[in-house]
Structure formats: C-alpha cells, structure tokens
GROMACS .gro file of C-alpha atoms in nm:
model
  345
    1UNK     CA    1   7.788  17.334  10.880
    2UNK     CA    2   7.811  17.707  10.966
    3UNK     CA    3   8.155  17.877  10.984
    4UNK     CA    4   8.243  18.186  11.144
    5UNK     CA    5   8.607  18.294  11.076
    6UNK     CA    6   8.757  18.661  11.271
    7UNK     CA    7   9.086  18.863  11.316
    8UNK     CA    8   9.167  18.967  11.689
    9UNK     CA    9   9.465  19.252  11.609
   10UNK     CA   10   9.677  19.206  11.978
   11UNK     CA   11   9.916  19.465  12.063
   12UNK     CA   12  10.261  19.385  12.346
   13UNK     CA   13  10.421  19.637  12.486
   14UNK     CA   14  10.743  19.642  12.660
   15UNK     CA   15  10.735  19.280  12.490
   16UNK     CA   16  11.000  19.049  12.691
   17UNK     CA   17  11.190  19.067  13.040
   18UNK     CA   18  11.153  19.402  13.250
   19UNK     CA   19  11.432  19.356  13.460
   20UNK     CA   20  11.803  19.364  13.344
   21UNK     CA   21  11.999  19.162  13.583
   22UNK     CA   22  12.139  18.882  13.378
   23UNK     CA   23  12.033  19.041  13.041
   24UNK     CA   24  12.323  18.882  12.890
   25UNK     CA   25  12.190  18.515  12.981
   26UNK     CA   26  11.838  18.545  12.962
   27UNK     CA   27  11.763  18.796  12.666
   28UNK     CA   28  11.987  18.544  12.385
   29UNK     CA   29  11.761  18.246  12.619
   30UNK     CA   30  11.428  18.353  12.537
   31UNK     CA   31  11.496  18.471  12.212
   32UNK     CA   32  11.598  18.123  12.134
   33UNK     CA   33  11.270  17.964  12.301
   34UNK     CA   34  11.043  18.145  12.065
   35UNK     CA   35  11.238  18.075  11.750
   36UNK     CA   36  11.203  17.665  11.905
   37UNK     CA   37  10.907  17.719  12.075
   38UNK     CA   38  10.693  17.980  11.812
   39UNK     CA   39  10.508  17.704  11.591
   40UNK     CA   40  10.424  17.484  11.913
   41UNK     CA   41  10.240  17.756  12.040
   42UNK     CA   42  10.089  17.856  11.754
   43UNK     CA   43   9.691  17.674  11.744
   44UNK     CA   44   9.470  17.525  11.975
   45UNK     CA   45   9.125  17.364  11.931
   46UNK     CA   46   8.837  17.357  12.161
   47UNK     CA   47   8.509  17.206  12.195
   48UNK     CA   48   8.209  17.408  12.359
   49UNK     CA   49   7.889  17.298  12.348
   50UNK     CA   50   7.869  17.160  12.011
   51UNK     CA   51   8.090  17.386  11.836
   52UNK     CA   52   8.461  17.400  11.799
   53UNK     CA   53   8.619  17.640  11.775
   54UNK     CA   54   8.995  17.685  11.661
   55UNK     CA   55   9.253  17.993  11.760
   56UNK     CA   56   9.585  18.066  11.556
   57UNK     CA   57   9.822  18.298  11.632
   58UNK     CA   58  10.183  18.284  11.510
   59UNK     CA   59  10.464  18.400  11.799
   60UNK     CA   60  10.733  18.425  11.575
   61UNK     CA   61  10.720  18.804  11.544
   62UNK     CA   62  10.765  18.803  11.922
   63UNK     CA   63  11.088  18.590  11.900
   64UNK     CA   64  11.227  18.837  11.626
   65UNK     CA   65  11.126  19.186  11.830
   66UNK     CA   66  11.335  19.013  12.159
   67UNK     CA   67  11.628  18.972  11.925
   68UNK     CA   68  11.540  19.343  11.755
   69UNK     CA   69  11.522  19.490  12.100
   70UNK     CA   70  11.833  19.289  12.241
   71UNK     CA   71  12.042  19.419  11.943
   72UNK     CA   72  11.907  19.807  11.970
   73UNK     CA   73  11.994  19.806  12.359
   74UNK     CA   74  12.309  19.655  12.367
   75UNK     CA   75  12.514  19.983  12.274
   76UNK     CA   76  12.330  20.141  12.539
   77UNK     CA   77  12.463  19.900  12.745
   78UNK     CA   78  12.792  19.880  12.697
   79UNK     CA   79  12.859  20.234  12.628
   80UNK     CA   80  12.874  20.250  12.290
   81UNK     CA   81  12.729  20.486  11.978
   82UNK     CA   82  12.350  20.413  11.998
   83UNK     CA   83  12.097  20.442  11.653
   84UNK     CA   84  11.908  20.850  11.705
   85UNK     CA   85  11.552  20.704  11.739
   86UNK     CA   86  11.659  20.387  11.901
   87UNK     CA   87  11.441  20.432  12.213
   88UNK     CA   88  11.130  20.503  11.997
   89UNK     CA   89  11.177  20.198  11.843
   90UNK     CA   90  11.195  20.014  12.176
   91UNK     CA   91  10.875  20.224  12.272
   92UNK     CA   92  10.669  20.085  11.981
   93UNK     CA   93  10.397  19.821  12.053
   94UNK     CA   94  10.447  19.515  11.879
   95UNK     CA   95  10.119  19.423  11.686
   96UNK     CA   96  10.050  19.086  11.577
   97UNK     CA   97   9.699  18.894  11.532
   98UNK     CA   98   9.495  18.609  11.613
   99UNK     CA   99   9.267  18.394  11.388
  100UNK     CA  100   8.991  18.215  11.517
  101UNK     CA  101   8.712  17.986  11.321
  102UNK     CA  102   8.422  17.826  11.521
  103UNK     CA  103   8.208  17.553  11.322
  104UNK     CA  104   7.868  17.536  11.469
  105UNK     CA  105   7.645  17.721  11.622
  106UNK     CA  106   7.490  17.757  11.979
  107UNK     CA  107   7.325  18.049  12.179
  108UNK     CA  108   7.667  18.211  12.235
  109UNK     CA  109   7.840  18.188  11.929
  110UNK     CA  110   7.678  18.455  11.732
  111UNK     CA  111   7.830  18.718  11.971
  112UNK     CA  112   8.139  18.864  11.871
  113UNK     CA  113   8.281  18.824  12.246
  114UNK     CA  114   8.268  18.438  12.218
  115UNK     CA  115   8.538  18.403  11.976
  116UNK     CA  116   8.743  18.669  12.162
  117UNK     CA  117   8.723  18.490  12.476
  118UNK     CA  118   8.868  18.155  12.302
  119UNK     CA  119   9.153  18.345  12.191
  120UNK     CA  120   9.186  18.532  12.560
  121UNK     CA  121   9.200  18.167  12.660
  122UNK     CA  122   9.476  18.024  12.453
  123UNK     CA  123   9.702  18.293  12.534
  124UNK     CA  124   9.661  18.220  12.891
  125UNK     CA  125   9.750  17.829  12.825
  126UNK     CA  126  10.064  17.979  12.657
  127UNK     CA  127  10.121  18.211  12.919
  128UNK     CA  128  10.127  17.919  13.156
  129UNK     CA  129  10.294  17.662  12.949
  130UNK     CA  130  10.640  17.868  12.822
  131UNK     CA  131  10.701  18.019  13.161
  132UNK     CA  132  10.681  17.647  13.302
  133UNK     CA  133  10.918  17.563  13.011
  134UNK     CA  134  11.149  17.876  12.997
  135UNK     CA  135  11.058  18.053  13.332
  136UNK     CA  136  10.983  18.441  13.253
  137UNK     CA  137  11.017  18.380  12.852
  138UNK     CA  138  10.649  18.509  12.815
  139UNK     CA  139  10.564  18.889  12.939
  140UNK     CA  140  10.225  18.944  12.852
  141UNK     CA  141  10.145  19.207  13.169
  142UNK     CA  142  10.103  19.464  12.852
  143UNK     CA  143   9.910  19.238  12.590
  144UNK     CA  144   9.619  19.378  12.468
  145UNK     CA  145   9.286  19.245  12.236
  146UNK     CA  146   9.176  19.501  12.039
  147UNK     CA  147   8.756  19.448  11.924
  148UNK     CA  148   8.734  19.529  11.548
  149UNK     CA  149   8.447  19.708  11.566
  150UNK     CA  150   8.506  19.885  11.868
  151UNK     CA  151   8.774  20.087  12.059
  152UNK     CA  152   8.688  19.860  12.309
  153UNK     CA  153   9.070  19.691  12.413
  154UNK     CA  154   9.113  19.355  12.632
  155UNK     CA  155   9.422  19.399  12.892
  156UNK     CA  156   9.525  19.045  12.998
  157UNK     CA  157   9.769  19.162  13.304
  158UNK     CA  158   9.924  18.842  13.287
  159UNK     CA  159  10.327  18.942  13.425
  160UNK     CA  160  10.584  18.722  13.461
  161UNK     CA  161  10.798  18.911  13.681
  162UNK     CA  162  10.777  18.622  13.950
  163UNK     CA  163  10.867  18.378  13.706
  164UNK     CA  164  11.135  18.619  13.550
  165UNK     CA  165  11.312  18.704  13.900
  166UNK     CA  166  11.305  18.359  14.028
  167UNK     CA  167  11.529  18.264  13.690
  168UNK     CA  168  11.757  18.532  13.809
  169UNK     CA  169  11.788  18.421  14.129
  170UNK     CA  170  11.879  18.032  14.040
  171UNK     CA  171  12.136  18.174  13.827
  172UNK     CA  172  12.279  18.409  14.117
  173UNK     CA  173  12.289  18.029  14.332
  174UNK     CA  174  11.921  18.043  14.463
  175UNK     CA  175  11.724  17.699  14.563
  176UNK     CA  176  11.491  17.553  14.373
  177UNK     CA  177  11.644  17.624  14.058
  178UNK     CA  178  11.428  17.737  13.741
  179UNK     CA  179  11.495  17.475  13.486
  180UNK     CA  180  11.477  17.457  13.104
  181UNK     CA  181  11.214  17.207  13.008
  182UNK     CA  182  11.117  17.080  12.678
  183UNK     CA  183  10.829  17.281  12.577
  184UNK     CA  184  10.688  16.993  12.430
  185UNK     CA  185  10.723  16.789  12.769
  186UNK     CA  186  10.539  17.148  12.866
  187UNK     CA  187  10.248  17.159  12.661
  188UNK     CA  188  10.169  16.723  12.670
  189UNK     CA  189  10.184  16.806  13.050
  190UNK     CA  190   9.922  17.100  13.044
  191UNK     CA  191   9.701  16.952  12.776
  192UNK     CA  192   9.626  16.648  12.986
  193UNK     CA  193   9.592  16.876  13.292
  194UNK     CA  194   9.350  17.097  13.116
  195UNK     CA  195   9.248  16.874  12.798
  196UNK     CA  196   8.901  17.097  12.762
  197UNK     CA  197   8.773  17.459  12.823
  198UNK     CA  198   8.667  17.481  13.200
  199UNK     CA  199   8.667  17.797  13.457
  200UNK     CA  200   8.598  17.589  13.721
  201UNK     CA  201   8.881  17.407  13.873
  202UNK     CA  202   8.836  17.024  13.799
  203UNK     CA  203   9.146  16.888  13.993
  204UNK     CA  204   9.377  17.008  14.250
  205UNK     CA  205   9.586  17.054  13.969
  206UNK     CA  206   9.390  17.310  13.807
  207UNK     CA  207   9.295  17.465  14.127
  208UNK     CA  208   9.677  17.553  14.163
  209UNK     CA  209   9.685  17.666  13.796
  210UNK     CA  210   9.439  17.914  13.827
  211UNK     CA  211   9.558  18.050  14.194
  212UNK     CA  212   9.869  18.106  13.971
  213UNK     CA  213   9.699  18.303  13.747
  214UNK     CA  214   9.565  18.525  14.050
  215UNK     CA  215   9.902  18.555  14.177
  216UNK     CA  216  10.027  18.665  13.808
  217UNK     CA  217   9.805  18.936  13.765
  218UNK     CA  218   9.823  19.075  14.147
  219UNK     CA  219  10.009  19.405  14.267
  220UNK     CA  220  10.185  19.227  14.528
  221UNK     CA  221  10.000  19.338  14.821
  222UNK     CA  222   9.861  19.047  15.119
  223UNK     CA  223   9.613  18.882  14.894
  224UNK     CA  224   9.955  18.710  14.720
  225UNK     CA  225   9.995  18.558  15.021
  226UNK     CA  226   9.658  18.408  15.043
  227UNK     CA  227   9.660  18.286  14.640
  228UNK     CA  228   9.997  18.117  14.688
  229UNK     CA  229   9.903  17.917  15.005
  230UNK     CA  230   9.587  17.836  14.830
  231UNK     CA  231   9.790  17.677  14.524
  232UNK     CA  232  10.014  17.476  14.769
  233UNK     CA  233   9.722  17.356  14.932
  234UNK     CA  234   9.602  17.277  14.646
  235UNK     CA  235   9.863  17.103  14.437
  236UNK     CA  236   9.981  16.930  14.766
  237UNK     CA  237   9.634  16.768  14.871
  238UNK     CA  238   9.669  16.918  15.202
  239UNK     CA  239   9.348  17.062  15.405
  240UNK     CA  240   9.341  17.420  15.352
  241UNK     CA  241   9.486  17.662  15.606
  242UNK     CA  242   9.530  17.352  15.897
  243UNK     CA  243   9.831  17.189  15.756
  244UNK     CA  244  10.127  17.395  15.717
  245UNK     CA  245  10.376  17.100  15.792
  246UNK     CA  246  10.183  16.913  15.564
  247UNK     CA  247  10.272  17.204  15.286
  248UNK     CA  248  10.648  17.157  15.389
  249UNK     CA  249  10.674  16.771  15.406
  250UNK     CA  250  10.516  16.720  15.068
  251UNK     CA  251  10.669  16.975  14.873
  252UNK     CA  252  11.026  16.876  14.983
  253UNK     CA  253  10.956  16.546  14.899
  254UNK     CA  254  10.912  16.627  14.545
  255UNK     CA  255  11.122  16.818  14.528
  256UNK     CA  256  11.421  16.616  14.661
  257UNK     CA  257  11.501  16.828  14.897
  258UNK     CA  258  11.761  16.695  15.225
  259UNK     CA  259  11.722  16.780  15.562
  260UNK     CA  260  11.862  17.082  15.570
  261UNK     CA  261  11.696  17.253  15.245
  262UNK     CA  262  11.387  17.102  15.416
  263UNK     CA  263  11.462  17.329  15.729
  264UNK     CA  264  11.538  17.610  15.500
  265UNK     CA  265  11.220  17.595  15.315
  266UNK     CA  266  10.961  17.505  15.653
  267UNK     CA  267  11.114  17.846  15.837
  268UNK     CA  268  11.064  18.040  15.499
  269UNK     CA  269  10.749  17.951  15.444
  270UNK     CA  270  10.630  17.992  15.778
  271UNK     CA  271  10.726  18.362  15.740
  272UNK     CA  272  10.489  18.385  15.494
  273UNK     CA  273  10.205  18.148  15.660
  274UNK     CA  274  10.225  18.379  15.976
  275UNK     CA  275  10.141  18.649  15.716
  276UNK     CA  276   9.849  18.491  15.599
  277UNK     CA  277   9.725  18.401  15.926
  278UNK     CA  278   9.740  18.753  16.029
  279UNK     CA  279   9.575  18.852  15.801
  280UNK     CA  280   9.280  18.594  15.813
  281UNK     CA  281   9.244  18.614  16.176
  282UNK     CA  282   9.258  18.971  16.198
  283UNK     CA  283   9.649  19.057  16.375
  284UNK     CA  284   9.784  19.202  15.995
  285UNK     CA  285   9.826  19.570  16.004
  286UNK     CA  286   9.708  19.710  15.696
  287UNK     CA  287   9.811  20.003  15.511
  288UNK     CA  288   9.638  20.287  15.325
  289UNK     CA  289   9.509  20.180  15.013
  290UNK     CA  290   9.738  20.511  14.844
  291UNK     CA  291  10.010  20.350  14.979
  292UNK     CA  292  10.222  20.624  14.885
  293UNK     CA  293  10.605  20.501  15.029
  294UNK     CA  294  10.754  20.843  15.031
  295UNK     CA  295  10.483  20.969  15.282
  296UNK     CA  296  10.558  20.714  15.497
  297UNK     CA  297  10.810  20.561  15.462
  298UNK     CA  298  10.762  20.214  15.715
  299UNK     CA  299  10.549  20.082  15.363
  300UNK     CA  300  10.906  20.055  15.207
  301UNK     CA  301  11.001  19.785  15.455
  302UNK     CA  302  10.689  19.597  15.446
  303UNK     CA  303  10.670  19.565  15.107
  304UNK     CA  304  11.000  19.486  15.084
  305UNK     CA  305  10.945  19.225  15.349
  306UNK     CA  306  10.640  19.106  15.152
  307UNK     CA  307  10.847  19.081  14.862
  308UNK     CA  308  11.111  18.886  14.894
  309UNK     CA  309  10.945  18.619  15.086
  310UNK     CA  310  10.693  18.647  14.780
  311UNK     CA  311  10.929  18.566  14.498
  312UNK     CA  312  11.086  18.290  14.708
  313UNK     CA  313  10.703  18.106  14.769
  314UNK     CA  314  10.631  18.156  14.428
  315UNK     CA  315  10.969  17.986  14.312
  316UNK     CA  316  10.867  17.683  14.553
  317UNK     CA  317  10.503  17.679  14.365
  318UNK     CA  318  10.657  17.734  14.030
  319UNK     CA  319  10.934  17.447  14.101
  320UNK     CA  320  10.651  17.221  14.215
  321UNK     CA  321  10.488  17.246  13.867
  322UNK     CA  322  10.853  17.172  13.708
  323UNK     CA  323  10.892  16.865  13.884
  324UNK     CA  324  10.525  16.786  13.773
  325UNK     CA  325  10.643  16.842  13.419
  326UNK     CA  326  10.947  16.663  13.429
  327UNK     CA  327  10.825  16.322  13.570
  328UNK     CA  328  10.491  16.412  13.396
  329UNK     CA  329  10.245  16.394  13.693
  330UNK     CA  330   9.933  16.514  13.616
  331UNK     CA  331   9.758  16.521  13.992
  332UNK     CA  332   9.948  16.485  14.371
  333UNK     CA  333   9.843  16.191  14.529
  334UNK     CA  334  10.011  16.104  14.899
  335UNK     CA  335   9.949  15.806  15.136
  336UNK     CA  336  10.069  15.832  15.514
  337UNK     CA  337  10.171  15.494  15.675
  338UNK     CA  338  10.246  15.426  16.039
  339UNK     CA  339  10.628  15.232  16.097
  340UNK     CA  340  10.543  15.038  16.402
  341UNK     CA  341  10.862  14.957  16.565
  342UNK     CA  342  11.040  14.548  16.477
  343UNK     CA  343  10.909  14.460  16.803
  344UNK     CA  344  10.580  14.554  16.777
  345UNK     CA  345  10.270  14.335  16.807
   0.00000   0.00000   0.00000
C-alpha cells in the first residue's frame, strides 16, 4: 500500500490570551493545560474514501512559549528591570510543525492540498475541544500553514477572545461560569460528536459546532447575532427563528438555572433576538462598511451595545456545550407533556 508522508511548518503569533485582565490566574492556567493537555492533542486519524490519513503535531512548544512569555512580561508588569530585547522576543512567531501520512490512494490524494486540509482540520477539533476544556486556553486567530513549495500561507482566524473574556467574567462573579473540564472528558465528548471527517452538519450537535466556528472567526458585526441564534436553535432542537421561549426554557433547564437566573437570561437574550429580528426583517440600521468610530462616533455605542450582549450569548452557547461535556450528552433531545389538573377526566 502507497504512503505519502509531508511536513506542514505552522507559525502562532501573539500565541496565548490577548487580554490581560486576570493575567495572574489565567496565564499560570493555561500554561498548565498544555503541559497536561499537549500529548492528548497531539494525533488524530481519519478515514476518507479509502485512505487514512493520520496528522501529528506536538503542542508542547506552545505550553513552554506561554510560560516563556508569562516570565518575560511579568517585570513589565510589576514595574520591575525588564531583559533589552524582551519585547522582540514576545514579537517572534512561534514555529512548530505538523506531520501527516495518508495510506492509499484516491482521486484527491495526490494533491498536495489534501493532506494540508487534514491537518487544517485537526487543529480546528483542537481548537474546539481545549477551549471547551480550558475556555480561551487555545488562541489560534494568528496560526498560520505555510505550503512547502509555495509562499502560499493558510490563516485559520480561529480567536478565542469570546471564550477568553467569558473566563474573565466568571471569575469577576459572572453567570454561567466557565468551568475546567477534563480534557479527556473533552475530547471522548467531541470524538463521538464528530467520530469522522464531515463539512456537512450531521446532527444538531454539529450544526451548533460549526455555527461556533462562524462566530469564532467573525469581526463582531450583526451576522454574530444570526450564527449564535442559529447554534441555540440548533443545539436546543427548537424551530429556527419561531421559538425564542423555546431557546430560554431549554437552555435553563440544562443548565440548572432557578427562576430568577431564568428571568435574567430570557430578557438578555431577547436583547439580542430583537437584534436579529431587525435585522432579518429589515428594522436594523446598518452602518458604513468603513465603520470608522472616530468619524462618527454613535458606532462606538452600538458596537459596544453589540458587544457585550455578544460575549454574554456566547457564554450561554459555550456553557451549553460544558454541560454537554460534563454529563456527556452527545445530541439534545426534549419531550413536552401536558399536566392535566387531579380532577381532570
């Protein structure tokens, strides 16, 4: 049997969190995931029409540069003598690579974009699977495939800055809370959710999963609004765009939520469900595509407005997918009874 073996060098950088509220927490948290976490993450195997094809890439260098970076900041931080060229060093890209093997053949394989797009896969499913176990661990918004023989370079726009502030705001006393999962719990979870290579949503499940992915790699402008209702929808089993108090029953109830962090989270949402339905329906006042704030300056409150009630949907989709983990649901399933009253016929 035929086997085709190839190097995809991958460049991060900026590699780990963006923002520095709670540096002190989070930094020492995620360094700590990808020293547990780096050999979990480190292979995959797929099957595509008759061949199979394996991707390898080893995270540990990732782990080490958070540490690296952590250490080089922290004088900077506290006010203390910093290294001359330590902001170079925080510039550089970290460059690690990918392996890939496929046995086999088919009409594809013999294209040197087929392997790539296996390995453009698996960091996805890693994407997805240690910021469901350590919420805003993995920043891959600046990870980029480099082709060998080209100067042709892959940009995977993948950010976890939803992930990352909603794990700032739990610790500042914000419901849901972002949990710490086992990332083994993690991955079992998302390899029986998505057990073979598919673009086409197979479940509600996956539906959700990919929405997320939208949501992930969007500027935060109105279509976020649309992707997130469309993975609640989704994930809940609720008819799309006509049940709104479906959304809000059936994620408080797996959530746990009482009555009044029920209330909290139906007028929330609806905030952001009167956004989307101005927008589909035509009421939504859109802006400029420069949207250039400092010209006018009425953008800064929109987005602002936008924003917030953005991170605080997402945290509701992202806790969703916790719980999922936790009790390790793979699909939503609901059934609605009518309670007749004792004296009923």
């Amino acid at each position: 049997m035929s086997v085709r073996r190839a190097t995809h060098p991958i460049t991060i950088r900026s590699p780990g969190r963006q923002a520095e509220e709670k540096w002190q927490i989070l930094e020492p948290q995620d360094a700590a995931f990808w020293k547990a976490a780096a050999r979990k993450l480190s292979q995959r195997t797929y099957e595509h029409k008759g061949c199979r094809i394996s991707v390898e890439l080893d995270w540990a260098p990732l782990g080490r540069r958070i540490i690296r970076d952590h250490n080089l900041f922290l004088p900077v931080r506290t006010g203390q003598p910093t290294e001359i060229d330590w902001f170079s060093k925080l510039d550089r890209p970290l460059k690690m690579t990918a392996h890939s093997e496929i046995e086999g053949k088919n009409d594809l394989s013999k294209h040197p974009w087929y392997a790539q797009f296996f390995v453009e896969y698996f960091i996805y499913e890693v994407f997805t699977v240690a910021n469901l176990a350590c919420p805003g661990a993995a920043e891959f918004l600046n990870v980029a495939i480099h082709e060998n023989d080209s100067a042709k370079t892959t940009n995977l726009r993948l950010s976890a800055f939803y992930f990352g502030d909603w794990s700032i705001e739990s610790l500042c006393g914000a419901k849901p809370t972002a949990k710490i999962l086992s990332v083994d719990s993690a991955i079992a979870w998302f390899h029986a959710v998505n057990p073979h290579v598919t673009q086409k949503a197979e479940n509600g499940t996956q539906r959700a999963l990919y929405a997320l992915y939208e949501l992930c790699r969007s500027d935060g402008q109105i279509d976020f609004v649309l992707w997130l209702f469309n993975a609640l929808e989704s994930l809940l089993s609720t008819r799309v765009g006509e049940n709104f108090s479906g959304v809000v029953r059936r994620a408080s109830l797996l959530l746990r939520l009482d009555h009044k962090e029920t209330a909290n989270l139906g007028k929330r949402l609806r905030k952001l469900y009167d956004l989307r339905s101005a927008f589909v329906h035509g009421g939504y006042e859109i802006a400029h595509p420069l949207h250039v704030e400092s010209i006018d300056e009425r953008l800064n409150e929109d987005y602002g407005k936008l924003l917030e009630l953005g991170i605080y949907g997402f945290s509701i989709l992202a806790a969703l997918l916790q719980a999922m983990v936790e009790r390790n649901i793979q699909e939503l399933r609901f059934e609605e009874r009518l309670v007749l009253p004792n004296d009923a016929p």
